């Protein structure tokens, strides 16, 4: 089975970075507003709702976000399209925080574009082809919810 870089590394990020970030959160949150994911539904689904505690299956393609590139799609960094879809427990911190925020609320059959700020992606450490503090953009299709 193909390893999906953007999501597989999310677990490593959440285990190694998140505790340190959480210790500094009160000072950081007082200084600036919390980061949020920009969500744009390109097709609204009609099936089961993706919510925390459920297992979700998706197809996705991710790029570095580049505002000057067409539709913001810079260099592609990962994709499940053409291979196995990716399944993860929504809201469990097993993927980058931007994914837990961005996929929640979708319905099966839906497609959504997520623009994820660096702090909700791979943060200051980056991962593989993803540089530190990189903003990301993902096109996600929700295939199943269990």
mmCIF file of C-alpha atoms in Angstrom:
data_model
loop_
_atom_site.group_PDB
_atom_site.id
_atom_site.type_symbol
_atom_site.label_atom_id
_atom_site.label_comp_id
_atom_site.label_asym_id
_atom_site.label_seq_id
_atom_site.Cartn_x
_atom_site.Cartn_y
_atom_site.Cartn_z
ATOM 1 C CA UNK A 1 0.000 0.000 0.000
ATOM 2 C CA UNK A 2 1.286 3.455 -0.918
ATOM 3 C CA UNK A 3 2.273 5.689 1.983
ATOM 4 C CA UNK A 4 0.551 9.015 1.736
ATOM 5 C CA UNK A 5 3.163 11.574 2.786
ATOM 6 C CA UNK A 6 0.953 14.478 3.727
ATOM 7 C CA UNK A 7 -1.261 12.455 6.014
ATOM 8 C CA UNK A 8 1.144 9.847 7.330
ATOM 9 C CA UNK A 9 3.495 12.564 8.476
ATOM 10 C CA UNK A 10 0.596 14.300 10.213
ATOM 11 C CA UNK A 11 0.722 11.695 12.964
ATOM 12 C CA UNK A 12 4.436 12.299 13.495
ATOM 13 C CA UNK A 13 3.743 16.038 13.556
ATOM 14 C CA UNK A 14 0.968 15.744 16.090
ATOM 15 C CA UNK A 15 3.007 13.500 18.386
ATOM 16 C CA UNK A 16 6.274 15.440 18.236
ATOM 17 C CA UNK A 17 5.205 19.056 17.710
ATOM 18 C CA UNK A 18 1.745 19.435 19.190
ATOM 19 C CA UNK A 19 2.705 18.992 22.885
ATOM 20 C CA UNK A 20 5.339 21.737 22.653
ATOM 21 C CA UNK A 21 2.942 23.976 20.750
ATOM 22 C CA UNK A 22 0.217 23.359 23.327
ATOM 23 C CA UNK A 23 2.514 24.539 26.144
ATOM 24 C CA UNK A 24 3.000 27.856 24.329
ATOM 25 C CA UNK A 25 -0.624 28.189 23.191
ATOM 26 C CA UNK A 26 -1.847 30.677 25.838
ATOM 27 C CA UNK A 27 0.804 33.274 24.956
ATOM 28 C CA UNK A 28 0.398 32.707 21.211
ATOM 29 C CA UNK A 29 -3.398 32.884 21.283
ATOM 30 C CA UNK A 30 -3.287 36.204 23.129
ATOM 31 C CA UNK A 31 -0.976 37.649 20.471
ATOM 32 C CA UNK A 32 -2.946 36.694 17.352
ATOM 33 C CA UNK A 33 -6.246 35.069 16.381
ATOM 34 C CA UNK A 34 -6.367 31.296 16.005
ATOM 35 C CA UNK A 35 -5.578 29.969 12.537
ATOM 36 C CA UNK A 36 -8.461 28.546 10.536
ATOM 37 C CA UNK A 37 -8.845 26.442 7.426
ATOM 38 C CA UNK A 38 -10.524 28.035 4.420
ATOM 39 C CA UNK A 39 -13.099 25.532 3.123
ATOM 40 C CA UNK A 40 -14.713 25.732 -0.304
ATOM 41 C CA UNK A 41 -17.230 23.068 -1.296
ATOM 42 C CA UNK A 42 -16.970 22.309 -5.010
ATOM 43 C CA UNK A 43 -19.646 19.602 -4.754
ATOM 44 C CA UNK A 44 -21.878 19.161 -1.720
ATOM 45 C CA UNK A 45 -22.402 15.522 -0.832
ATOM 46 C CA UNK A 46 -25.701 13.918 0.100
ATOM 47 C CA UNK A 47 -24.493 10.890 2.087
ATOM 48 C CA UNK A 48 -23.386 10.337 5.682
ATOM 49 C CA UNK A 49 -21.940 13.266 7.615
ATOM 50 C CA UNK A 50 -18.234 13.324 8.529
ATOM 51 C CA UNK A 51 -17.975 14.104 12.227
ATOM 52 C CA UNK A 52 -15.463 13.575 15.027
ATOM 53 C CA UNK A 53 -15.266 9.974 16.186
ATOM 54 C CA UNK A 54 -16.168 8.533 12.775
ATOM 55 C CA UNK A 55 -13.786 6.807 10.372
ATOM 56 C CA UNK A 56 -13.606 8.668 7.065
ATOM 57 C CA UNK A 57 -12.246 7.543 3.695
ATOM 58 C CA UNK A 58 -11.062 10.129 1.193
ATOM 59 C CA UNK A 59 -9.233 10.663 -2.057
ATOM 60 C CA UNK A 60 -7.097 13.791 -2.082
ATOM 61 C CA UNK A 61 -4.392 15.730 -3.864
ATOM 62 C CA UNK A 62 -2.216 18.234 -2.027
ATOM 63 C CA UNK A 63 -0.061 21.113 -3.220
ATOM 64 C CA UNK A 64 1.976 23.904 -1.731
ATOM 65 C CA UNK A 65 -0.327 26.908 -1.692
ATOM 66 C CA UNK A 66 0.807 29.586 -4.120
ATOM 67 C CA UNK A 67 -1.587 32.540 -4.423
ATOM 68 C CA UNK A 68 -0.151 33.509 -7.839
ATOM 69 C CA UNK A 69 -0.578 30.012 -9.324
ATOM 70 C CA UNK A 70 -3.849 28.985 -11.028
ATOM 71 C CA UNK A 71 -6.380 28.214 -8.265
ATOM 72 C CA UNK A 72 -3.530 28.512 -5.731
ATOM 73 C CA UNK A 73 -2.094 25.143 -6.730
ATOM 74 C CA UNK A 74 1.702 25.336 -6.499
ATOM 75 C CA UNK A 75 3.997 22.296 -6.470
ATOM 76 C CA UNK A 76 2.105 19.023 -5.918
ATOM 77 C CA UNK A 77 3.321 17.241 -2.772
ATOM 78 C CA UNK A 78 1.060 14.176 -2.506
ATOM 79 C CA UNK A 79 -2.009 12.414 -3.905
ATOM 80 C CA UNK A 80 -4.084 9.305 -3.313
ATOM 81 C CA UNK A 81 -5.823 9.611 -6.685
ATOM 82 C CA UNK A 82 -4.972 6.612 -8.847
ATOM 83 C CA UNK A 83 -4.111 4.488 -5.807
ATOM 84 C CA UNK A 84 -5.738 3.419 -2.559
ATOM 85 C CA UNK A 85 -7.977 5.965 -0.817
ATOM 86 C CA UNK A 86 -6.906 7.092 2.664
ATOM 87 C CA UNK A 87 -8.901 6.233 5.811
ATOM 88 C CA UNK A 88 -8.453 7.915 9.185
ATOM 89 C CA UNK A 89 -10.388 8.568 12.411
ATOM 90 C CA UNK A 90 -11.726 12.122 12.181
ATOM 91 C CA UNK A 91 -10.931 14.365 15.137
ATOM 92 C CA UNK A 92 -8.430 11.964 16.721
ATOM 93 C CA UNK A 93 -5.317 13.987 15.886
ATOM 94 C CA UNK A 94 -3.974 11.279 13.568
ATOM 95 C CA UNK A 95 -3.612 13.723 10.651
ATOM 96 C CA UNK A 96 -2.549 17.349 10.416
ATOM 97 C CA UNK A 97 -4.931 19.639 12.327
ATOM 98 C CA UNK A 98 -6.083 21.304 9.103
ATOM 99 C CA UNK A 99 -7.457 17.970 7.911
ATOM 100 C CA UNK A 100 -9.436 17.330 11.098
ATOM 101 C CA UNK A 101 -10.941 20.843 10.795
ATOM 102 C CA UNK A 102 -11.416 20.790 7.033
ATOM 103 C CA UNK A 103 -13.021 17.379 6.505
ATOM 104 C CA UNK A 104 -15.478 17.730 9.400
ATOM 105 C CA UNK A 105 -18.935 18.628 8.131
ATOM 106 C CA UNK A 106 -18.527 17.101 4.680
ATOM 107 C CA UNK A 107 -21.040 14.537 3.442
ATOM 108 C CA UNK A 108 -20.208 11.416 1.422
ATOM 109 C CA UNK A 109 -20.024 12.286 -2.265
ATOM 110 C CA UNK A 110 -18.798 15.798 -1.512
ATOM 111 C CA UNK A 111 -15.668 17.501 -2.778
ATOM 112 C CA UNK A 112 -13.964 20.308 -0.885
ATOM 113 C CA UNK A 113 -10.888 22.467 -1.336
ATOM 114 C CA UNK A 114 -8.978 23.192 1.878
ATOM 115 C CA UNK A 115 -6.474 26.037 2.195
ATOM 116 C CA UNK A 116 -4.465 25.183 5.304
ATOM 117 C CA UNK A 117 -2.188 27.708 7.025
ATOM 118 C CA UNK A 118 1.264 26.447 8.000
ATOM 119 C CA UNK A 119 0.497 26.222 11.711
ATOM 120 C CA UNK A 120 -2.372 23.787 10.974
ATOM 121 C CA UNK A 121 -0.175 21.820 8.555
ATOM 122 C CA UNK A 122 3.408 20.798 9.295
ATOM 123 C CA UNK A 123 4.457 23.918 11.192
ATOM 124 C CA UNK A 124 8.032 25.067 11.634
ATOM 125 C CA UNK A 125 9.495 21.614 10.954
ATOM 126 C CA UNK A 126 7.965 20.960 7.533
ATOM 127 C CA UNK A 127 7.979 17.400 6.166
ATOM 128 C CA UNK A 128 9.652 15.898 3.100
ATOM 129 C CA UNK A 129 8.937 18.230 0.154
ATOM 130 C CA UNK A 130 6.888 20.534 2.404
ATOM 131 C CA UNK A 131 9.036 23.423 3.661
ATOM 132 C CA UNK A 132 8.712 24.875 7.168
ATOM 133 C CA UNK A 133 5.582 26.980 7.758
ATOM 134 C CA UNK A 134 4.225 26.200 4.286
ATOM 135 C CA UNK A 135 0.593 26.940 3.538
ATOM 136 C CA UNK A 136 -1.057 23.985 1.795
ATOM 137 C CA UNK A 137 -4.041 23.405 -0.460
ATOM 138 C CA UNK A 138 -5.857 20.077 -0.741
ATOM 139 C CA UNK A 139 -8.677 18.920 -2.977
ATOM 140 C CA UNK A 140 -10.557 16.263 -0.993
ATOM 141 C CA UNK A 141 -13.367 13.908 -2.001
ATOM 142 C CA UNK A 142 -15.236 12.153 0.812
ATOM 143 C CA UNK A 143 -15.864 8.534 -0.215
ATOM 144 C CA UNK A 144 -17.180 6.909 2.975
ATOM 145 C CA UNK A 145 -18.014 7.485 6.656
ATOM 146 C CA UNK A 146 -18.275 4.647 9.181
#
